[in-house]
């Protein structure tokens, strides 16, 4: 994504699977001032062959990451859900992070652990460090059906932030309701 000066971007309600070593990369060209990059209610799935599920480059301190699911299946010790280069994340709230490796977030070459739902050195809260089975979250994970199960973790189904000033429906056009679900699909 390359945006001009002062332009905001909203990336929402997507299923993004990445099976390469770099995962999904967003490049926002340098220059100032940029608008905000708002990444809301997406499901990012990185395969076992990559070491990250999402990577930012040149974001310039204006990124909000809220209500997303990040799945990283790589079991290497150097794997993580989000990598950020040459920038600083603004806010990381109410996301679910599942990483088979050791870390959830990496800034340039410095891994950052998560404790009590907070990623160190980033404005964050309400994040979920999920260490359960991903098959317990989704209808058919192996079959690429990332709809949340009715029995999925309650926090995933009901504690997403209300972002109705930016979006009101999920990936399929279903209304987002009070007690928003995290990820691309609403599960009431």
CSV table of C-alpha atoms in Angstrom, one decimal:
chain,number,residue,atom,x,y,z
A,1,UNK,CA,0.0,0.0,0.0
A,2,UNK,CA,1.5,3.3,-1.0
A,3,UNK,CA,-0.4,6.4,0.0
A,4,UNK,CA,0.2,10.1,-0.5
A,5,UNK,CA,0.6,12.8,2.1
A,6,UNK,CA,-2.1,13.0,4.7
A,7,UNK,CA,-4.1,10.1,3.3
A,8,UNK,CA,-5.6,7.5,5.7
A,9,UNK,CA,-6.0,3.8,4.9
A,10,UNK,CA,-8.4,1.3,6.4
A,11,UNK,CA,-7.5,-2.4,5.9
A,12,UNK,CA,-10.4,-4.4,7.3
A,13,UNK,CA,-12.4,-7.7,7.2
A,14,UNK,CA,-9.8,-9.6,5.2
A,15,UNK,CA,-8.5,-13.1,5.3
A,16,UNK,CA,-4.8,-12.9,4.5
A,17,UNK,CA,-2.8,-16.1,4.2
A,18,UNK,CA,0.9,-16.0,3.6
A,19,UNK,CA,3.0,-19.1,2.9
A,20,UNK,CA,6.3,-17.5,2.0
A,21,UNK,CA,9.2,-16.7,4.2
A,22,UNK,CA,8.3,-13.0,4.5
A,23,UNK,CA,4.6,-13.5,5.2
A,24,UNK,CA,2.3,-10.5,4.3
A,25,UNK,CA,4.2,-7.3,3.9
A,26,UNK,CA,2.8,-3.8,3.9
A,27,UNK,CA,5.0,-1.1,2.5
A,28,UNK,CA,4.1,2.5,3.1
A,29,UNK,CA,6.3,4.9,1.2
A,30,UNK,CA,8.4,7.3,3.2
A,31,UNK,CA,7.7,11.0,3.4
A,32,UNK,CA,5.7,13.1,5.8
A,33,UNK,CA,3.1,13.6,6.9
A,34,UNK,CA,1.3,10.3,6.3
A,35,UNK,CA,-2.3,9.7,7.4
A,36,UNK,CA,-3.1,6.8,9.6
A,37,UNK,CA,-3.0,3.1,8.7
A,38,UNK,CA,-5.9,1.4,10.5
A,39,UNK,CA,-5.8,-2.4,10.4
A,40,UNK,CA,-9.0,-3.6,11.9
A,41,UNK,CA,-10.8,-7.0,12.1
A,42,UNK,CA,-8.6,-9.1,9.8
A,43,UNK,CA,-7.4,-12.7,10.1
A,44,UNK,CA,-3.7,-13.2,9.2
A,45,UNK,CA,-2.5,-16.8,8.8
A,46,UNK,CA,1.2,-17.5,8.3
A,47,UNK,CA,2.2,-21.1,7.2
A,48,UNK,CA,4.8,-23.3,8.8
A,49,UNK,CA,7.4,-22.3,6.2
A,50,UNK,CA,7.5,-18.6,7.1
A,51,UNK,CA,8.8,-16.9,10.2
A,52,UNK,CA,6.3,-14.1,10.4
A,53,UNK,CA,2.6,-13.6,9.5
A,54,UNK,CA,2.7,-9.8,9.0
A,55,UNK,CA,5.4,-7.2,8.3
A,56,UNK,CA,5.4,-3.4,8.2
A,57,UNK,CA,8.0,-1.2,6.5
A,58,UNK,CA,8.1,2.6,6.8
A,59,UNK,CA,4.9,3.3,8.6
A,60,UNK,CA,6.0,6.5,10.4
A,61,UNK,CA,4.3,6.0,13.8
A,62,UNK,CA,0.7,6.1,12.7
A,63,UNK,CA,-0.5,2.5,12.8
A,64,UNK,CA,-3.5,1.2,14.7
A,65,UNK,CA,-3.8,-2.6,14.9
A,66,UNK,CA,-7.1,-3.6,16.5
A,67,UNK,CA,-9.4,-6.7,16.7
A,68,UNK,CA,-7.2,-8.9,14.4
A,69,UNK,CA,-6.2,-12.5,14.6
A,70,UNK,CA,-2.5,-13.3,13.9
A,71,UNK,CA,-1.6,-17.0,13.5
A,72,UNK,CA,2.0,-18.0,13.0
A,73,UNK,CA,2.6,-21.7,12.6
A,74,UNK,CA,6.4,-21.7,12.3
A,75,UNK,CA,8.1,-23.5,15.1
A,76,UNK,CA,11.5,-21.8,14.7
A,77,UNK,CA,12.7,-19.9,17.8
A,78,UNK,CA,13.0,-16.8,15.6
A,79,UNK,CA,9.4,-16.7,14.5
A,80,UNK,CA,6.8,-14.0,15.4
A,81,UNK,CA,3.4,-12.6,14.4
A,82,UNK,CA,4.3,-9.0,13.5
A,83,UNK,CA,7.6,-7.6,12.4
A,84,UNK,CA,8.0,-3.8,12.1
A,85,UNK,CA,10.9,-2.1,10.4
A,86,UNK,CA,12.0,1.5,10.5
A,87,UNK,CA,8.9,2.7,12.2
A,88,UNK,CA,7.0,2.6,15.5
A,89,UNK,CA,3.6,1.1,16.0
A,90,UNK,CA,1.0,3.5,17.4
A,91,UNK,CA,-1.5,1.2,19.0
A,92,UNK,CA,-2.0,-2.6,19.2
A,93,UNK,CA,-5.2,-3.4,21.0
A,94,UNK,CA,-7.5,-6.4,21.4
A,95,UNK,CA,-5.8,-8.8,19.0
A,96,UNK,CA,-5.3,-12.5,19.3
A,97,UNK,CA,-1.7,-13.7,18.8
A,98,UNK,CA,-0.9,-17.4,18.3
A,99,UNK,CA,2.8,-18.1,17.6
A,100,UNK,CA,4.4,-21.5,17.6
A,101,UNK,CA,7.8,-19.7,18.1
A,102,UNK,CA,8.9,-17.6,21.0
A,103,UNK,CA,7.7,-14.1,20.1
A,104,UNK,CA,4.7,-12.1,19.1
A,105,UNK,CA,6.2,-8.8,18.0
A,106,UNK,CA,9.6,-7.8,16.6
A,107,UNK,CA,10.9,-4.3,16.0
A,108,UNK,CA,13.7,-4.4,13.5
A,109,UNK,CA,16.0,-7.0,15.1
A,110,UNK,CA,14.7,-6.9,18.7
A,111,UNK,CA,12.1,-9.5,19.7
A,112,UNK,CA,9.4,-8.3,22.1
A,113,UNK,CA,7.5,-10.7,24.3
A,114,UNK,CA,3.9,-10.3,25.5
A,115,UNK,CA,3.0,-10.3,29.2
A,116,UNK,CA,-0.5,-9.9,30.5
A,117,UNK,CA,-1.8,-8.9,27.1
A,118,UNK,CA,0.7,-6.1,26.7
A,119,UNK,CA,3.5,-6.1,24.2
A,120,UNK,CA,6.6,-4.4,25.7
A,121,UNK,CA,7.5,-1.0,24.3
A,122,UNK,CA,4.2,-0.6,22.3
A,123,UNK,CA,1.0,1.1,23.3
A,124,UNK,CA,-1.1,-2.0,23.8
A,125,UNK,CA,-3.7,-3.7,25.9
A,126,UNK,CA,-6.3,-6.4,25.7
A,127,UNK,CA,-4.2,-8.6,23.5
A,128,UNK,CA,-4.6,-12.3,23.8
A,129,UNK,CA,-1.6,-14.7,24.0
A,130,UNK,CA,-3.3,-17.8,22.7
A,131,UNK,CA,-1.5,-21.1,23.3
A,132,UNK,CA,-4.4,-23.4,22.6
A,133,UNK,CA,-5.2,-25.4,19.5
A,134,UNK,CA,-6.0,-23.3,16.4
A,135,UNK,CA,-8.6,-25.9,15.4
A,136,UNK,CA,-10.6,-24.9,18.5
A,137,UNK,CA,-10.9,-21.3,17.1
A,138,UNK,CA,-12.1,-21.9,13.5
A,139,UNK,CA,-14.7,-24.0,11.8
A,140,UNK,CA,-12.2,-25.8,9.6
A,141,UNK,CA,-8.6,-24.4,9.9
A,142,UNK,CA,-7.0,-27.1,7.7
A,143,UNK,CA,-9.7,-26.4,5.0
A,144,UNK,CA,-9.2,-22.6,5.2
A,145,UNK,CA,-12.5,-21.8,6.8
A,146,UNK,CA,-11.7,-19.1,9.3
A,147,UNK,CA,-15.2,-18.5,10.6
A,148,UNK,CA,-15.1,-18.6,14.4
A,149,UNK,CA,-16.6,-21.6,16.1
A,150,UNK,CA,-19.5,-21.1,18.4
A,151,UNK,CA,-17.3,-22.7,21.1
A,152,UNK,CA,-14.2,-20.5,20.3
A,153,UNK,CA,-12.6,-18.7,23.2
A,154,UNK,CA,-15.2,-16.2,24.6
A,155,UNK,CA,-12.7,-13.3,24.5
A,156,UNK,CA,-12.3,-13.8,20.7
A,157,UNK,CA,-16.1,-13.9,20.1
A,158,UNK,CA,-17.1,-11.0,22.3
A,159,UNK,CA,-14.4,-8.6,23.5
A,160,UNK,CA,-13.3,-6.8,20.3
A,161,UNK,CA,-13.4,-3.1,20.4
A,162,UNK,CA,-16.4,-1.3,18.9
A,163,UNK,CA,-15.0,0.3,15.7
A,164,UNK,CA,-18.4,1.3,14.2
A,165,UNK,CA,-17.1,4.8,13.4
A,166,UNK,CA,-15.0,3.0,10.7
A,167,UNK,CA,-16.9,-0.2,9.8
A,168,UNK,CA,-20.2,-1.9,10.8
A,169,UNK,CA,-20.1,-5.2,9.0
A,170,UNK,CA,-17.9,-8.3,8.8
A,171,UNK,CA,-16.3,-9.9,5.7
A,172,UNK,CA,-19.7,-11.3,4.6
A,173,UNK,CA,-21.7,-8.2,5.2
A,174,UNK,CA,-23.1,-9.4,8.6
A,175,UNK,CA,-23.6,-6.6,11.1
A,176,UNK,CA,-21.0,-6.2,13.8
A,177,UNK,CA,-22.8,-6.2,17.1
A,178,UNK,CA,-22.0,-5.1,20.6
A,179,UNK,CA,-19.4,-7.4,22.0
A,180,UNK,CA,-17.6,-7.4,18.6
A,181,UNK,CA,-15.7,-10.5,17.5
A,182,UNK,CA,-12.0,-10.4,16.8
A,183,UNK,CA,-11.0,-11.3,13.2
A,184,UNK,CA,-12.7,-11.0,9.8
A,185,UNK,CA,-16.0,-12.7,10.8
A,186,UNK,CA,-18.5,-11.7,13.4
A,187,UNK,CA,-19.7,-14.6,15.7
A,188,UNK,CA,-22.7,-13.7,17.9
